Coordinates of C-alpha atoms and ligand atoms in Angstrom, one line a residue:
Chain A
M13 CA 133.1 99.1 95.8
T14 CA 134.0 95.3 96.5
T15 CA 132.3 92.4 95.1
A16 CA 130.7 91.6 98.0
E17 CA 129.2 94.9 98.4
K18 CA 127.9 95.0 94.6
L19 CA 126.5 91.5 95.4
E20 CA 124.6 93.1 98.5
G21 CA 123.1 95.8 96.4
G22 CA 125.2 98.4 98.3
L23 CA 123.3 97.6 101.3
D24 CA 124.1 99.7 104.6
T25 CA 126.0 98.1 107.6
Q26 CA 124.6 96.8 110.6
Q27 CA 126.3 99.7 112.5
V28 CA 124.6 102.5 110.2
I29 CA 121.2 100.6 111.2
S30 CA 122.0 100.4 114.7
K31 CA 123.0 104.0 114.8
E32 CA 119.6 105.0 113.5
I33 CA 117.8 102.9 115.8
A34 CA 119.7 104.3 118.7
A35 CA 119.1 107.8 117.6
I36 CA 115.2 107.4 117.2
Q37 CA 114.9 105.8 120.5
A38 CA 116.8 108.2 122.3
A39 CA 114.4 110.7 121.0
S40 CA 111.3 108.7 121.9
P41 CA 108.9 109.5 124.6
A42 CA 108.8 106.5 127.1
A43 CA 106.1 103.8 126.9
E44 CA 105.0 104.1 123.4
P45 CA 102.5 101.5 123.0
Q46 CA 103.1 100.2 119.5
P47 CA 105.7 100.1 117.0
R48 CA 106.6 103.4 115.0
L49 CA 104.9 102.9 111.6
D50 CA 107.5 105.5 110.4
F51 CA 110.9 103.7 111.1
A52 CA 113.5 104.4 108.7
P53 CA 115.8 101.5 110.1
Y54 CA 113.4 99.1 108.5
R55 CA 113.9 100.2 105.0
S56 CA 110.9 98.5 103.7
S57 CA 108.7 100.9 105.9
L58 CA 110.0 104.0 104.1
L59 CA 107.3 104.2 101.4
R60 CA 104.6 102.2 103.3
H61 CA 103.8 104.5 106.3
P62 CA 101.1 107.0 106.4
T63 CA 102.4 110.4 106.9
K64 CA 99.2 111.8 108.3
D65 CA 97.7 111.4 111.7
L66 CA 95.5 108.4 112.2
R67 CA 91.9 109.9 112.4
Q68 CA 89.7 109.3 115.4
A69 CA 86.7 107.5 114.7
D70 CA 83.9 106.1 116.9
P71 CA 83.3 102.7 115.9
E72 CA 79.9 101.6 114.6
G73 CA 78.2 98.7 113.0
A74 CA 80.5 96.0 111.6
E75 CA 83.7 97.6 113.4
L76 CA 82.1 96.6 116.8
V77 CA 81.5 92.9 115.9
A78 CA 84.5 90.5 115.2
P79 CA 84.1 87.8 112.7
V80 CA 82.9 84.5 114.4
F81 CA 84.8 81.2 113.9
G82 CA 84.0 77.7 115.0
Q83 CA 84.5 74.1 114.9
S84 CA 83.3 74.0 111.2
D85 CA 86.4 76.4 110.4
V86 CA 89.2 74.9 112.3
D87 CA 90.2 71.1 112.8
P88 CA 92.0 70.6 116.3
L89 CA 94.7 69.0 114.4
E90 CA 95.6 72.1 112.8
A91 CA 97.1 73.2 116.3
D92 CA 100.0 70.7 115.9
L93 CA 102.3 71.5 113.4
T94 CA 104.3 68.5 114.1
I95 CA 101.7 66.0 112.5
Q96 CA 100.9 67.6 109.2
S97 CA 103.2 65.6 107.1
G98 CA 104.0 62.0 106.8
G99 CA 106.9 62.2 109.2
E100 CA 108.1 64.3 112.2
P101 CA 109.7 67.6 111.5
I102 CA 113.3 68.5 112.1
G103 CA 113.9 70.6 115.4
E104 CA 113.2 71.3 118.9
R105 CA 109.8 70.2 119.6
I106 CA 107.9 72.7 121.9
V107 CA 104.6 74.1 123.1
V108 CA 103.4 77.4 122.7
T109 CA 100.5 78.3 124.9
G110 CA 99.0 81.3 126.9
R111 CA 96.1 83.5 127.3
L112 CA 94.2 85.7 125.0
V113 CA 92.5 88.6 126.9
D114 CA 91.1 91.9 125.9
G115 CA 92.3 95.4 127.6
D116 CA 89.6 94.8 130.4
G117 CA 91.1 91.3 131.2
R118 CA 88.3 89.4 129.8
P119 CA 89.2 86.3 128.1
V120 CA 88.6 86.1 124.2
R121 CA 86.6 83.0 124.1
R122 CA 86.5 80.5 121.0
Q123 CA 88.3 82.8 118.8
L124 CA 90.6 82.1 115.7
V125 CA 94.6 82.2 116.1
E126 CA 96.6 81.8 113.2
I127 CA 100.4 81.1 113.2
W128 CA 103.2 80.8 110.6
H129 CA 106.8 80.4 111.1
A130 CA 110.1 79.3 109.5
N131 CA 111.5 75.6 110.2
A132 CA 114.3 74.8 112.4
A133 CA 117.0 76.1 109.7
G134 CA 115.3 79.2 109.3
R135 CA 113.5 78.6 105.7
Y136 CA 109.9 79.2 105.2
I137 CA 107.9 77.1 102.5
H138 CA 107.4 80.1 100.5
L139 CA 108.3 80.5 96.8
R140 CA 109.8 84.1 97.7
D141 CA 112.0 82.6 100.5
Q142 CA 115.6 82.7 98.9
H143 CA 117.4 81.5 102.1
P144 CA 119.4 78.6 100.8
A145 CA 118.8 76.5 104.0
P146 CA 117.0 73.0 103.8
I147 CA 113.2 72.9 103.3
D148 CA 112.0 70.2 105.7
P149 CA 109.4 67.9 103.9
N150 CA 107.7 67.5 107.1
F151 CA 106.9 70.9 108.0
T152 CA 104.8 73.5 106.4
G153 CA 105.0 75.9 109.4
T154 CA 101.3 77.0 109.7
G155 CA 99.0 76.4 112.4
R156 CA 95.3 77.4 113.4
C157 CA 93.4 76.9 116.8
L158 CA 90.5 78.2 118.7
T159 CA 91.0 79.8 122.1
D160 CA 89.1 77.9 124.7
D161 CA 86.5 79.2 127.2
E162 CA 89.3 80.7 129.3
G163 CA 90.9 82.4 126.1
V164 CA 93.7 79.7 126.1
Y165 CA 95.4 79.0 122.7
S166 CA 97.9 76.0 122.5
F167 CA 100.4 75.0 119.5
T168 CA 102.5 72.1 119.3
T169 CA 105.4 72.9 116.8
I170 CA 109.1 73.1 116.5
K171 CA 111.4 75.9 117.3
P172 CA 111.9 78.1 114.3
G173 CA 115.4 79.3 113.2
P174 CA 116.5 82.9 112.8
Y175 CA 116.8 83.7 109.1
P176 CA 118.6 86.3 106.9
W177 CA 117.2 89.2 105.1
H178 CA 118.2 92.0 102.9
N179 CA 117.3 95.0 105.0
H180 CA 121.0 95.9 105.5
R181 CA 124.2 93.8 105.1
N182 CA 124.3 90.6 107.2
A183 CA 120.7 91.3 108.8
W184 CA 119.2 88.3 110.7
R185 CA 115.8 88.0 112.0
P186 CA 115.5 86.7 115.6
A187 CA 113.6 83.5 115.6
H188 CA 110.0 84.3 115.6
I189 CA 106.5 82.9 115.2
H190 CA 104.0 85.2 113.5
F191 CA 100.5 85.5 115.2
S192 CA 97.3 86.6 113.7
L193 CA 94.7 87.6 116.3
F194 CA 91.0 88.5 116.4
G195 CA 89.2 90.0 119.6
T196 CA 85.5 90.4 120.3
D197 CA 85.0 93.5 118.2
F198 CA 87.1 94.3 114.7
T199 CA 88.7 97.1 116.2
Q200 CA 90.9 94.7 118.1
R201 CA 92.2 93.0 115.0
M202 CA 96.1 92.7 114.9
I203 CA 99.1 90.5 113.7
T204 CA 102.1 90.4 115.6
Q205 CA 105.4 88.2 116.2
M206 CA 106.3 86.1 119.3
Y207 CA 110.0 85.9 120.1
F208 CA 112.1 83.5 122.4
P209 CA 114.0 84.3 125.4
A210 CA 117.5 85.8 125.4
D211 CA 117.9 85.9 121.6
P212 CA 121.2 87.5 121.0
L213 CA 119.6 89.2 117.7
F214 CA 117.1 91.4 119.7
A215 CA 119.4 94.7 119.6
L216 CA 120.1 94.2 115.9
D217 CA 116.8 93.8 114.6
P218 CA 115.1 96.8 113.0
I219 CA 111.4 95.2 113.1
Y220 CA 111.8 94.2 116.9
Q221 CA 113.3 97.8 117.7
S222 CA 110.6 99.7 116.0
I223 CA 108.8 99.3 119.3
T224 CA 110.9 101.9 121.1
D225 CA 110.3 101.3 124.7
P226 CA 112.1 98.2 125.9
R227 CA 109.4 97.2 128.4
V228 CA 106.8 97.5 125.7
R229 CA 109.0 95.1 123.2
E230 CA 109.8 92.6 125.9
R231 CA 105.9 91.8 125.8
L232 CA 106.6 90.0 122.6
V233 CA 109.0 87.7 124.2
A234 CA 107.7 84.3 125.6
T235 CA 108.9 82.9 129.0
Y236 CA 110.4 79.5 129.1
D237 CA 108.0 77.4 131.4
H238 CA 109.5 74.3 132.8
D239 CA 105.8 73.4 134.0
L240 CA 104.7 73.1 130.3
S241 CA 107.8 71.0 129.1
Q242 CA 106.9 67.4 128.8
H243 CA 109.1 64.4 129.9
D244 CA 111.2 63.2 126.9
R245 CA 109.0 65.0 124.5
L246 CA 109.1 68.9 124.2
L247 CA 109.8 72.3 125.7
G248 CA 107.1 74.8 126.9
Y249 CA 107.0 78.3 126.3
R250 CA 104.2 80.6 127.7
W251 CA 103.1 84.0 125.9
D252 CA 100.0 85.7 127.0
I253 CA 98.2 88.3 124.6
V254 CA 96.5 91.4 125.5
L255 CA 94.5 93.0 122.8
T256 CA 93.0 96.6 123.2
G257 CA 89.7 96.8 125.1
A258 CA 86.3 96.2 123.3
H259 CA 84.1 99.1 122.3
A260 CA 81.3 96.9 122.3
T261 CA 79.5 95.0 125.5
W262 CA 79.9 91.6 124.0
T263 CA 77.0 89.2 124.0
E264 CA 77.3 85.7 123.2
P265 CA 76.5 84.7 119.3
E266 CA 73.2 83.2 119.3
G267 CA 74.2 80.7 116.8
D268 CA 71.6 82.3 114.4
D269 CA 72.3 81.6 110.9
R270 CA 69.4 83.2 109.3
A271 CA 71.8 85.6 107.3
Chain B
M19 CA 94.1 77.6 134.2
P20 CA 96.9 80.1 133.7
D21 CA 96.9 83.3 135.8
L22 CA 95.5 86.4 134.6
V23 CA 97.8 88.6 132.5
P24 CA 98.9 91.0 135.3
D25 CA 99.4 94.2 133.2
L26 CA 96.7 94.9 130.8
A27 CA 98.7 97.1 128.3
P28 CA 98.1 96.0 124.6
T29 CA 100.4 93.5 123.2
P30 CA 102.3 95.5 120.6
G31 CA 101.5 94.8 116.7
Q32 CA 104.5 93.8 114.2
T33 CA 104.5 93.8 110.3
I34 CA 102.9 90.8 108.8
G35 CA 106.2 90.2 107.0
P36 CA 106.8 88.8 103.4
F37 CA 105.9 85.0 104.1
F38 CA 102.1 85.1 104.9
H39 CA 101.1 83.7 101.6
Y40 CA 101.1 80.1 102.4
A41 CA 99.5 80.5 105.8
L42 CA 96.7 83.3 105.6
P43 CA 95.1 82.9 102.2
Y44 CA 92.8 80.0 101.8
A45 CA 90.1 78.8 99.0
G46 CA 87.4 81.2 98.9
D47 CA 88.7 83.7 101.3
C48 CA 87.7 86.8 99.3
Q49 CA 84.5 85.4 98.1
L50 CA 81.8 86.1 100.8
V51 CA 79.1 85.1 98.5
D52 CA 78.7 82.5 95.9
P53 CA 79.0 83.8 92.1
G54 CA 75.5 84.7 90.8
A55 CA 74.2 85.3 94.5
P56 CA 71.6 87.9 94.5
G57 CA 72.9 91.3 94.8
S58 CA 76.3 90.0 94.3
I59 CA 79.1 92.7 93.6
R60 CA 82.9 93.0 93.1
L61 CA 84.7 95.2 95.4
H62 CA 88.0 96.0 94.2
G63 CA 91.1 98.6 93.8
H64 CA 94.7 98.6 94.3
V65 CA 96.9 99.3 97.2
Y66 CA 99.9 101.6 96.6
D67 CA 102.9 102.8 98.2
G68 CA 104.1 106.5 98.4
H69 CA 105.6 106.1 95.0
G70 CA 102.3 104.9 93.5
V71 CA 103.6 101.4 93.1
G72 CA 101.1 98.5 93.8
L73 CA 101.9 96.3 96.8
P74 CA 102.3 92.6 95.8
D75 CA 102.6 91.5 99.4
A76 CA 99.4 93.3 101.4
L77 CA 96.6 91.4 102.7
L78 CA 93.2 93.2 103.3
E79 CA 90.3 92.1 105.3
I80 CA 86.7 93.4 105.2
R81 CA 84.0 93.1 107.8
Q82 CA 80.6 94.3 107.0
A83 CA 76.9 94.0 107.9
D84 CA 74.5 92.3 105.4
P85 CA 72.2 94.2 103.0
A86 CA 69.6 94.7 106.0
G87 CA 72.5 96.1 108.0
R88 CA 72.8 93.2 110.3
V89 CA 76.1 92.3 111.2
P90 CA 76.4 88.3 111.0
T91 CA 77.9 86.4 113.8
V92 CA 77.8 83.1 112.2
E93 CA 80.9 80.9 111.6
G94 CA 81.9 79.4 108.4
S95 CA 84.3 82.1 106.9
L96 CA 87.3 79.5 106.4
H97 CA 85.1 76.8 104.9
R98 CA 82.2 78.7 103.1
D99 CA 79.2 76.8 103.0
G100 CA 76.8 79.4 101.6
R101 CA 76.3 81.1 104.7
F102 CA 76.9 84.9 104.7
T103 CA 79.4 85.6 107.4
G104 CA 80.4 89.3 106.7
W105 CA 84.2 88.7 107.0
G106 CA 86.7 88.1 104.1
R107 CA 90.4 88.2 103.3
C108 CA 92.3 89.1 100.1
S109 CA 96.2 89.2 99.4
T110 CA 97.1 91.6 96.6
D111 CA 98.2 90.2 93.3
R112 CA 101.6 91.2 91.7
L113 CA 100.2 94.6 90.7
G114 CA 98.7 95.4 94.0
H115 CA 95.0 94.5 93.2
Y116 CA 92.6 93.4 95.5
W117 CA 89.1 92.1 95.0
F118 CA 86.2 90.7 97.0
R119 CA 83.0 89.1 95.8
T120 CA 80.2 90.2 98.1
V121 CA 76.8 92.1 98.8
E122 CA 76.6 95.5 99.6
P123 CA 76.2 96.1 103.3
G124 CA 73.2 98.2 104.4
P125 CA 73.2 100.9 107.1
T126 CA 73.6 99.4 110.7
R127 CA 71.6 102.6 112.0
D128 CA 68.8 104.8 110.8
G129 CA 70.3 107.3 108.4
G130 CA 73.6 105.8 108.7
A131 CA 76.3 105.7 105.8
P132 CA 76.9 102.0 104.9
F133 CA 80.6 101.1 104.8
F134 CA 83.0 98.1 104.9
A135 CA 85.4 98.1 107.8
V136 CA 88.7 97.4 106.2
T137 CA 92.2 96.2 108.0
V138 CA 95.4 96.4 105.9
F139 CA 98.4 94.4 106.6
A140 CA 101.6 94.5 104.4
R141 CA 105.3 93.7 104.3
G142 CA 107.2 97.2 105.4
L143 CA 103.9 98.1 107.3
L144 CA 104.9 97.8 111.0
N145 CA 101.2 97.5 112.5
R146 CA 97.8 97.0 111.1
L147 CA 95.9 100.0 109.6
F148 CA 92.2 100.5 109.8
T149 CA 90.1 102.4 107.4
R150 CA 86.8 102.3 105.8
I151 CA 85.1 101.9 102.3
Y152 CA 81.9 103.8 102.2
L153 CA 79.2 103.1 99.5
P154 CA 78.6 105.9 97.0
V155 CA 75.2 106.6 98.5
D156 CA 73.4 110.0 98.4
D157 CA 75.3 113.1 99.2
A158 CA 73.0 114.1 102.1
T159 CA 73.8 110.7 103.8
L160 CA 77.4 110.9 103.3
A161 CA 77.6 114.4 104.6
A162 CA 75.8 113.4 107.7
D163 CA 78.1 110.7 108.7
P164 CA 80.3 111.6 111.9
L165 CA 83.5 110.5 110.3
L166 CA 83.2 112.0 106.8
S167 CA 81.9 115.2 108.0
G168 CA 85.0 116.0 109.8
L169 CA 87.2 115.6 106.8
D170 CA 88.1 117.7 104.0
D171 CA 86.5 117.2 100.4
D172 CA 89.8 115.4 99.2
S173 CA 90.2 113.2 102.2
R174 CA 86.4 112.3 102.0
T175 CA 86.6 111.0 98.4
R176 CA 89.3 108.8 99.3
L177 CA 87.2 106.8 101.5
V178 CA 84.2 106.6 99.2
A179 CA 83.8 103.8 96.4
T180 CA 83.2 104.6 93.0
R181 CA 80.6 102.7 91.1
E182 CA 81.8 101.2 87.8
D183 CA 79.7 100.5 84.6
D184 CA 79.5 97.0 85.5
G185 CA 78.2 97.7 89.2
S186 CA 81.4 96.9 90.7
L187 CA 82.6 99.2 93.6
R188 CA 86.3 100.4 93.4
L189 CA 88.4 102.2 95.7
D190 CA 92.2 102.6 95.8
L191 CA 94.2 102.7 99.0
H192 CA 97.3 104.7 99.2
L193 CA 99.5 103.9 102.3
Q194 CA 101.5 107.2 101.5
G195 CA 101.6 110.1 99.2
P196 CA 99.6 113.0 98.1
Q197 CA 96.5 110.6 97.8
E198 CA 97.1 109.0 101.1
T199 CA 93.9 107.2 102.4
P200 CA 92.9 108.6 105.8
F201 CA 93.5 105.6 108.6
L202 CA 91.8 105.4 111.5
T203 CA 92.1 104.7 115.3
Y204 CA 89.5 104.2 117.9
P205 CA 88.9 105.4 121.5
R206 CA 90.3 102.4 122.9
H207 CA 93.5 102.2 121.1
R208 CA 94.9 104.9 123.0
G209 CA 97.7 104.1 125.5
Ligands
LIG325 FE1 109.2 85.8 109.8

């Protein structure tokens, strides 16, 4: 074993990981709509995926009603990640916007969207992030907003950098923004990641490739939209999000606060 | 206004990853009621992996009815002001322990078995998991529950909390292994 291998803890090479990914994908039926939970190339999934089939349940009660968030929960300024500290963060300033709809095409109105991502150098403000890239004192990388009446969310931020991780030797995550989303019923709750167009790391990344159908995983890639870019200020990306269909027929909350 | 999304297939999920702790947790996230509120209880347990090791980087959310069986649709979960919103969030500690301070949900239909709806996220878990934590009510009510009645005895016990001496409700979640928690899918998750 070379010193480098010891330092890396005997991690597998990219070649090994890529071969595993290719084998699983070749054996997968087309159009699997969600990532595999059991996806060995993502080593952390080995002991963290259920081995039994999911049980079919008819949702009832609290499952049929998403939590409600409102203006008391979210300050509109939280949607701009470039103004949270004293100065401007380093990086390409961008806007990321899109529409949140459910599986029936209905806009998800006035619902909470949360994001977090690395800074332009690929570093998170997180105690466990050991990547020796600079922390940006003017960037925390967290944002929240409420969708509007058309289901549109919008964040102003900087473009995150790719970052290394220890899944295998020389493993790098494609640049991404983590998104946390609610629908109108609780069964629509989801967390995902948005990626940027034409990232050279896509083919190498076991998290992105855990979605075995290329057309399905491409749904996580935003589109550069020049009409969203602003003269002398920022570049625009559009990313629309579709949740599953709601089980309940949605009625507007009454603003009833007796509870 | 942007165009409608042309293809209504759901956007796929991805893992929450390891770095959510500075973004999603917030003050009061796991405290649905104030300390000493009438009927206040602790709901807690551990989240374990396939080797029985606690997950230090999981995030749980619960959604529930109030004691009268009514599911609140009021805002105020992020800046709690005493209103009961019926939703909470807890990131596990170093040993995989989670806890919520809340009240016990009532049944949302006549004769229904009351439960907390639960979503689990974790590093290493490529998509969220749904499950339920039932209250340890009488056997007849649990036996009549449409989900529980379809499970074998072992699986059923893994969805029903136990009552501790101090009144707390406890249920451990196992993502994998001989004590694996039954996880749920709903009709509209298909395709
Ligand atoms: Fe990340």
